[in-house]
Structure formats: structure tokens, C-alpha cells
Amino acid sequence: MAQDTAQQAMAAPARALLPVILPALVVGVGASLLLLGVSAAAEALQHVLWRNLPDALGVGRYSVLWTIVMLTTTGVVVGLVVWKVPGHAGPEPATMGLDAPVLPPAVLPGLLLATALMLAGGPSLGPENPIIAVNVGLAFWLGRRLLPRLPGGLWAALAEAATIGALFGTPVAAALLISEALAGRQLKGALWDNVFAPLVAAAAGAVTTTLVAHPTFDLHLPALGRPGWGDLLAVLVIASAAALLGMCAVRAFPYVHRGFARLRHPMLALPAGGLVLGLLGALGGHLTLFKGLDEVGEIAADPDGWSAGEFATMTVVKLAALLVAASCGFRGGRIFPAVFVGVAFGLCAHALVPGVHPALGVAAGVLGMLLAITRQGWVSLFTAAVLVSSPEIIALLCIASLPAWLLVTGRPQMQLHADGTPVR
């Protein structure tokens, strides 16, 4: 009883939270619209580059030649943008995570342009990191001018939460990320007082995305049903194996990045990276190109349509493409391509052992891969669960996350400090 009274005394009164609701709603809607606008522009350009143009030239849309030419050209064009635009399209992308710095307004257009060109051209990165950075910069710049009484840090928190809510189509992902970010901090007031405004922004961003674009992460795989002991063993093995595979890429990350950094100029590093990505795309096929979200739906629509060897090839090629794209300077995030790698890995396990349920293999593969790549436990669990929409799998995933976490915790992340050393 005394503890409850103390918590109530520390809680902020409602009148302290009411003034932030409208700014949070505006930031949420704006962040979602910017994400949707960039995504729509990138998809339109992708349609031109990968369908209209090769058809007009009489070249196969995803032929080896066209894949190599397009990825290399994308490296050249993005390299030119990074070289010439103010601020060089933001900081070194290998150093950026979901907690974006506040960038000057002059840097943001170049970062948006580099991101849209990357998304359209085919490198294996998602939009999350640069879009969060742009939304944070815009929200901070506009917020400090229109409502200078509100603390500057609030605008960054609102923009990050809003963009994550818009990306996933639900504020739950933002709530989980916020809870991880606040863990271990000295909070003033109750937890829900601290997350109230970001959750409003995340909800506004998610609702806007849902109403405009109707996104879904559900792969429509068959439901698992009542799990058995074999399912528990399978999820433990697959999640841990996926985490180990992801850690191989994490370990290689600083060395690959250092190799591209030795080229010392974006007009050398990015075209070289594009060429390598083109060769990888020619090896793995068109499903291993782009951010991977649409391609995930294609391979999951027919879990038995590819052999174990084909799934293994897609897994390795996509992971290598993610590693190269994140190392050579393309502006983008690592979550969505990591999801593709996890899905392909899980379907490979199903192809090798037909007794492994495809939904179970997919969820476990995504869980382990995201734990290794992002080091975000809650988001990894959430993403793995929503892909299969099977409540019976959630308990198994929680159990599988424990040994997988032991494999990745305390070890380097797929993110670097400014001096090139890994973040732990």
C-alpha cells in the first residue's frame, strides 16, 4: 500500500501530459507520410528500372547482365549523391542504429535521395535507419521553432517512436523498443508517464500507415496447432543455429567495412560495393535483391517450392549482400534484409527435415537472426511472432530466445563506432 502511494506521488498529473498529445499526433502522422512517400517513390522508380527499362531494351528483367549493371550503376549514382550533396548524406551508415542523431536540416534531402535510390536499385538494405534519422531531424528542427518550450529531446523520442510504429504498422514495436531503451535509466516519474507521448506518436504513425497502405507482416503460413516436444527441440536448434550464422556476419562486419574504407572515396567504395552486390544477386537470383519484405512473402507463399539447397543459397547470398551493402556506404537499415535471411533459413530447415513445421522454422530463424543482427530482444520476438500469427508459437519462441541470447550477448553488434571498432 505504501509502495502504491509513493508511485502515485511520483506520477505526473494528467495536465502535464495533455500538452504533448497534439505534437505527438502531428509527428506521428508526418513521420508515416514521409515514410510512405519515400517508399512510393522508390517503388515507382524500381518499376521503371527493373521492368520498363529492360523490357524496352529487350534485356531480361533479372538477367545476370542486367542485375550486375543495375547494382553497379546504383553504386555509382548513390556514390555521386554521397560525394556531392551537403553533409554527404549523413554520417557513416555503419555507425548508425535505430537511435538516430539529430542531423542538420541541410543534410536531410541528400539522405532521402540516397535512400530512395538505394531502395529502387536493389541493394539489400531497408529504409528504417535513414528514415528515422530524417524524421528525427525534421521533428527537432520544426519543433524547436514552433514549440520552443518543449524539451529538445522529446522531439527525437517522438520521431523515433512514430517512425517505428509506421514501419511495423503497430505501436507495439515502438513500445518494446522504448522499454529496452529505458531499461537501466534513472526515470523521473512512472514508466507510463515517460512512454506516454512516444506511444501517442507511434500509434498515430501506425494508424496512418494502416489507413493509407494497409501493410501486413503475416506470411499466411499454416498454423502450428498444439506444439509437441519435437517442436520445442526444433525451435531451440533453429533459433540458436540462426543466431550463430548471424554472428558470423557480425564478426566479419568490421573487416569488410575496413576493406571498403580503404578505397577512401564514395565514388570508389559504392560502385565497388554495387558490383559485388550485382554478382551476389546474379548468384542468388532476384529474390535476394532489395530490402526483402516483398520477397519474403513470395518464398513463404510456397514453402515446399524450393529445395533445401536453394533455400540455403538464398540464405547465404542474402546475408552476404546485407554485409556488403551495410559496409560499403549505402544508406539503409539492416532489419528487413535480416528478416529475409531468417525466413529463408527457417524454410531451409523445413526442407531438410519435413517434420519441422514451416511456421515454426520461419519464426525461429527470424528470432535467432534478428537477435544476432540487431541485439534487440523484444523486437526480435515481436517480429518473429507477427510473421506467423500463431499464438501457440509464442511460448516456444520465448524459450528459444534464451539460449540464442546467451550466444549473442556481450559480443560485438552489427554496428561500429566512429573509429571502426565494433559496438558491444
XYZ file of C-alpha atoms in Angstrom:
424
model
C 0.000 0.000 0.000
C 2.810 2.391 0.888
C 4.556 1.497 -2.365
C 1.418 2.293 -4.379
C 1.086 5.652 -2.622
C 4.714 6.509 -3.416
C 4.243 5.605 -7.074
C 1.139 7.772 -7.300
C 3.054 10.673 -5.765
C 5.789 10.285 -8.384
C 3.352 10.047 -11.291
C 2.884 13.122 -13.434
C -0.563 14.733 -13.289
C -2.670 14.400 -16.416
C -2.402 18.128 -17.112
C 1.360 17.674 -17.581
C 0.794 15.057 -20.286
C -2.086 16.674 -22.149
C 0.025 19.382 -23.902
C 2.193 16.779 -25.648
C -0.689 14.861 -27.245
C -1.194 17.183 -30.219
C 2.545 17.480 -31.049
C 2.864 13.695 -30.782
C -0.076 13.178 -33.149
C 1.356 15.621 -35.686
C 4.810 14.000 -35.550
C 3.259 10.538 -35.881
C 1.218 11.404 -38.955
C 4.092 13.342 -40.549
C 6.618 10.556 -39.956
C 4.313 7.989 -41.522
C 3.553 10.148 -44.563
C 7.248 10.767 -45.182
C 7.982 7.037 -44.973
C 5.108 6.226 -47.307
C 6.147 8.948 -49.748
C 9.740 7.765 -49.970
C 8.604 4.138 -50.281
C 6.132 5.004 -53.058
C 8.739 6.998 -54.981
C 11.276 4.170 -54.629
C 8.748 1.567 -55.796
C 7.835 3.662 -58.851
C 11.498 4.062 -59.760
C 12.116 0.366 -59.132
C 9.309 -0.461 -61.565
C 10.977 1.685 -64.234
C 14.482 0.355 -63.639
C 13.665 -3.323 -63.312
C 10.656 -3.700 -65.640
C 10.073 -0.873 -68.122
C 13.702 -0.203 -68.984
C 14.873 -3.803 -69.539
C 11.681 -4.543 -71.485
C 12.320 -1.534 -73.722
C 15.922 -2.638 -74.268
C 14.976 -6.269 -74.873
C 17.001 -7.458 -71.893
C 15.749 -9.952 -69.337
C 14.400 -8.165 -66.260
C 16.549 -10.079 -63.794
C 19.139 -11.491 -66.144
C 22.717 -11.797 -64.920
C 23.844 -8.912 -67.121
C 21.045 -6.565 -66.058
C 21.452 -7.404 -62.380
C 25.178 -6.638 -62.434
C 24.698 -3.459 -64.486
C 21.856 -2.138 -62.311
C 23.558 -2.765 -58.955
C 26.834 -1.266 -60.173
C 25.006 1.747 -61.612
C 23.153 2.178 -58.333
C 26.509 2.276 -56.570
C 27.737 4.934 -58.993
C 24.628 7.118 -58.633
C 24.427 6.821 -54.839
C 28.179 7.428 -54.641
C 27.726 10.620 -56.636
C 24.961 11.757 -54.271
C 27.031 10.980 -51.175
C 30.011 12.787 -52.666
C 28.259 15.960 -53.777
C 25.256 16.674 -51.512
C 25.642 18.853 -48.390
C 26.703 16.775 -45.410
C 27.467 13.768 -47.648
C 24.031 12.220 -46.981
C 24.590 11.890 -43.249
C 27.136 10.072 -41.109
C 28.769 6.752 -41.949
C 25.777 4.336 -42.095
C 27.715 1.517 -40.414
C 27.786 3.647 -37.253
C 24.029 4.285 -37.181
C 21.392 2.313 -35.316
C 17.726 2.980 -34.627
C 18.654 5.728 -32.144
C 19.465 8.329 -34.770
C 21.441 11.523 -34.125
C 19.881 14.922 -34.801
C 21.179 15.908 -38.233
C 21.227 19.470 -39.615
C 18.307 20.229 -41.979
C 20.653 20.726 -44.938
C 21.745 17.073 -44.721
C 18.255 15.571 -44.847
C 17.356 15.978 -48.568
C 20.551 14.238 -49.638
C 19.956 11.414 -47.185
C 16.408 10.963 -48.506
C 17.636 10.914 -52.097
C 20.382 8.379 -51.362
C 17.865 6.186 -49.526
C 15.257 6.261 -52.300
C 17.867 5.445 -54.955
C 19.182 2.576 -52.836
C 15.703 1.128 -52.298
C 14.933 1.264 -56.015
C 18.301 -0.032 -57.204
C 18.303 -3.351 -55.358
C 20.899 -3.329 -52.512
C 19.907 -5.467 -49.537
C 19.018 -2.783 -47.010
C 15.769 -1.445 -45.596
C 14.571 2.139 -45.091
C 14.435 2.165 -41.281
C 17.698 3.830 -40.176
C 17.787 6.736 -42.668
C 14.047 7.420 -42.428
C 14.275 7.562 -38.639
C 17.218 9.965 -38.961
C 15.310 12.224 -41.371
C 12.182 12.249 -39.199
C 14.235 12.991 -36.086
C 15.991 15.891 -37.831
C 12.746 17.360 -39.180
C 10.848 16.960 -35.907
C 13.647 18.551 -33.894
C 14.130 21.434 -36.312
C 10.421 22.265 -36.662
C 9.550 21.524 -33.033
C 12.221 23.795 -31.598
C 10.946 26.644 -33.730
C 7.215 26.164 -33.300
C 7.130 24.992 -29.668
C 10.447 26.028 -28.097
C 9.186 25.406 -24.560
C 9.113 21.647 -25.076
C 12.461 19.904 -24.408
C 14.512 19.144 -27.496
C 14.971 15.504 -26.571
C 11.213 14.990 -26.703
C 11.091 15.647 -30.444
C 13.698 12.997 -31.169
C 11.855 10.455 -28.999
C 8.546 11.240 -30.727
C 10.038 10.915 -34.211
C 11.809 7.633 -33.474
C 8.698 6.074 -31.955
C 6.473 7.400 -34.747
C 8.702 6.008 -37.489
C 8.968 2.602 -35.853
C 5.197 2.489 -35.409
C 4.782 3.425 -39.077
C 7.339 0.854 -40.254
C 5.696 -2.046 -38.434
C 2.107 -0.816 -38.682
C 1.645 -1.109 -34.920
C 2.766 0.900 -31.880
C 3.674 -2.326 -30.072
C 7.096 -2.462 -31.756
C 7.815 1.095 -30.640
C 6.672 0.323 -27.095
C 9.032 -2.649 -26.923
C 11.969 -0.613 -28.227
C 11.224 2.206 -25.800
C 11.091 -0.211 -22.878
C 14.512 -1.584 -23.835
C 15.924 1.909 -24.232
C 14.647 2.967 -20.805
C 15.929 -0.138 -19.032
C 18.593 0.790 -16.539
C 17.948 4.534 -16.774
C 17.041 6.687 -13.809
C 13.458 7.618 -14.622
C 11.618 10.615 -13.265
C 8.052 9.576 -12.582
C 6.175 6.456 -13.598
C 7.199 4.381 -16.621
C 3.964 5.088 -18.474
C 4.416 8.819 -17.966
C 7.763 8.545 -19.752
C 6.412 6.487 -22.659
C 3.046 8.252 -22.960
C 3.988 10.813 -25.627
C 6.141 8.422 -27.744
C 3.305 5.886 -27.705
C 0.861 8.523 -28.918
C 3.261 9.308 -31.775
C 3.781 5.614 -32.532
C 0.038 4.973 -32.568
C -0.546 7.914 -34.897
C 2.207 6.700 -37.225
C 0.902 3.129 -37.208
C -2.715 4.130 -37.829
C -1.716 6.449 -40.683
C 0.302 3.695 -42.357
C -2.522 1.207 -41.864
C -5.168 3.504 -43.321
C -3.067 4.545 -46.318
C -1.041 1.451 -47.203
C -2.758 -1.491 -45.427
C 0.535 -3.251 -44.545
C 0.740 -6.756 -43.142
C 3.633 -8.829 -41.857
C 1.592 -12.037 -41.673
C 3.047 -14.560 -44.118
C -0.170 -16.646 -44.008
C 1.681 -19.847 -43.199
C -0.342 -22.806 -41.895
C -0.991 -22.597 -38.157
C 1.131 -24.822 -35.944
C -1.613 -26.264 -33.774
C -0.770 -27.897 -30.466
C 3.031 -27.972 -30.089
C 4.896 -31.118 -29.050
C 8.330 -31.988 -27.706
C 9.714 -32.223 -31.226
C 8.587 -28.652 -31.902
C 10.380 -27.457 -28.770
C 13.589 -29.168 -29.852
C 13.272 -27.753 -33.377
C 12.760 -24.169 -32.252
C 15.713 -24.357 -29.863
C 18.053 -25.729 -32.521
C 16.920 -23.437 -35.363
C 16.969 -20.216 -33.340
C 20.420 -20.975 -31.940
C 21.790 -22.005 -35.340
C 20.378 -18.834 -36.936
C 21.961 -16.723 -34.193
C 25.329 -18.385 -34.821
C 25.029 -17.777 -38.561
C 24.138 -14.137 -37.930
C 27.120 -13.765 -35.616
C 29.388 -14.916 -38.450
C 28.258 -11.851 -40.429
C 28.616 -9.642 -37.363
C 32.182 -10.859 -36.821
C 33.039 -10.191 -40.462
C 31.405 -6.745 -40.481
C 34.354 -4.598 -39.289
C 36.771 -6.366 -41.640
C 34.538 -5.941 -44.707
C 33.872 -2.337 -43.737
C 37.597 -1.710 -43.342
C 38.205 -3.122 -46.814
C 35.764 -0.711 -48.443
C 37.009 2.169 -46.264
C 40.478 1.740 -47.768
C 39.055 2.945 -51.087
C 38.706 6.338 -49.308
C 36.095 7.829 -51.646
C 32.361 7.164 -52.123
C 32.809 7.104 -55.910
C 35.101 4.113 -55.436
C 33.582 2.311 -52.444
C 29.928 2.434 -53.516
C 30.425 1.340 -57.160
C 32.705 -1.462 -55.924
C 30.049 -2.483 -53.427
C 27.386 -2.301 -56.132
C 29.440 -4.565 -58.376
C 29.839 -7.142 -55.607
C 26.115 -6.938 -54.873
C 25.364 -7.429 -58.566
C 27.476 -10.576 -58.636
C 25.752 -11.841 -55.493
C 22.344 -11.042 -56.988
C 23.253 -12.939 -60.144
C 24.210 -15.913 -57.973
C 21.218 -15.858 -55.638
C 18.534 -14.720 -58.064
C 16.147 -11.772 -57.933
C 14.633 -12.881 -54.614
C 17.863 -11.926 -52.867
C 17.657 -8.303 -54.076
C 16.045 -5.252 -52.451
C 15.047 -4.870 -48.815
C 13.419 -8.317 -48.812
C 9.930 -7.663 -47.466
C 8.020 -8.475 -50.672
C 10.411 -11.316 -51.456
C 9.761 -12.877 -48.039
C 6.085 -13.150 -48.930
C 6.974 -14.839 -52.215
C 9.127 -17.598 -50.730
C 6.747 -18.124 -47.796
C 3.777 -18.489 -50.139
C 5.197 -21.837 -51.287
C 7.366 -23.332 -48.510
C 7.829 -26.539 -50.493
C 8.551 -24.807 -53.807
C 12.324 -24.741 -53.356
C 14.851 -27.340 -52.308
C 16.950 -27.149 -49.162
C 19.949 -26.249 -51.320
C 18.088 -23.367 -52.944
C 16.939 -22.027 -49.587
C 20.478 -22.369 -48.252
C 21.844 -20.450 -51.245
C 19.315 -17.652 -50.717
C 20.201 -17.533 -47.024
C 23.942 -17.238 -47.547
C 23.724 -14.863 -50.512
C 21.274 -12.522 -48.806
C 23.362 -12.448 -45.633
C 26.485 -11.699 -47.680
C 24.593 -8.992 -49.590
C 23.446 -7.434 -46.315
C 27.024 -7.462 -45.065
C 28.396 -5.817 -48.215
C 25.599 -3.225 -48.551
C 25.964 -2.202 -44.907
C 29.754 -1.957 -45.228
C 30.322 -0.048 -48.461
C 28.278 3.065 -47.678
C 24.719 2.533 -48.926
C 22.223 4.395 -46.739
C 19.822 1.868 -45.217
C 18.885 -0.329 -42.288
C 19.579 -3.955 -41.527
C 16.308 -5.263 -40.045
C 14.261 -6.111 -43.153
C 17.004 -7.995 -45.048
C 17.820 -9.841 -41.819
C 14.171 -10.946 -41.704
C 14.528 -12.412 -45.202
C 17.668 -14.283 -44.135
C 15.847 -15.707 -41.107
C 12.831 -16.771 -43.166
C 14.979 -18.475 -45.795
C 16.989 -20.195 -43.049
C 13.827 -21.468 -41.358
C 12.388 -22.747 -44.632
C 15.706 -24.468 -45.331
C 15.318 -26.293 -42.010
C 11.796 -27.322 -43.058
C 13.076 -28.555 -46.415
C 15.824 -30.575 -44.726
C 13.535 -32.008 -42.052
C 9.920 -32.035 -43.289
C 8.770 -32.702 -39.735
C 9.742 -29.129 -38.857
C 6.597 -27.048 -39.289
C 7.252 -24.167 -41.751
C 5.764 -21.542 -39.422
C 7.940 -22.811 -36.589
C 11.065 -22.816 -38.755
C 10.381 -19.282 -40.041
C 9.699 -17.822 -36.605
C 12.743 -19.466 -35.038
C 15.028 -18.472 -37.914
C 13.917 -14.838 -37.774
C 14.240 -14.757 -33.991
C 17.828 -16.007 -33.969
C 18.934 -13.892 -36.924
C 17.462 -10.661 -35.548
C 18.951 -11.285 -32.106
C 22.381 -11.526 -33.722
C 21.993 -8.598 -36.130
C 20.028 -6.102 -34.008
C 20.619 -7.210 -30.394
C 17.013 -6.098 -29.718
C 15.388 -8.912 -27.766
C 11.803 -7.669 -27.646
C 11.708 -6.552 -31.257
C 13.178 -9.881 -32.376
C 10.479 -11.778 -30.503
C 7.754 -9.461 -31.752
C 8.805 -9.672 -35.404
C 9.151 -13.449 -35.304
C 5.689 -13.778 -33.751
C 3.805 -11.435 -36.105
C 5.221 -13.094 -39.213
C 3.429 -16.348 -38.418
C 0.426 -15.098 -36.394
C 0.312 -18.339 -34.410
C -0.232 -17.856 -30.663
C 0.959 -21.390 -29.969
C 4.454 -20.471 -31.162
C 4.944 -17.517 -28.811
C 5.773 -19.620 -25.751
C 8.211 -21.698 -27.797
C 9.879 -18.538 -29.098
C 10.295 -17.169 -25.581
C 12.060 -20.365 -24.567
C 14.189 -20.432 -27.733
C 15.271 -16.827 -27.200
C 17.133 -17.775 -24.022
C 19.913 -19.987 -25.468
C 20.075 -17.778 -28.562
C 20.574 -14.736 -26.353
C 23.396 -16.474 -24.490
C 25.149 -16.902 -27.828
C 24.973 -13.202 -28.756
C 25.023 -11.202 -25.529
C 28.251 -9.413 -24.686
C 29.578 -9.925 -28.190
C 30.005 -7.331 -30.967
C 26.951 -5.900 -32.701
C 26.468 -5.186 -36.403
C 27.255 -1.541 -35.751
C 30.550 0.299 -35.498
C 31.928 3.220 -33.553
C 33.279 6.211 -35.465
C 36.788 4.737 -35.210
C 35.649 1.482 -36.841
C 35.616 -0.657 -33.703
C 32.517 -2.809 -33.077
C 29.763 -1.684 -30.733
C 29.161 -4.128 -27.898
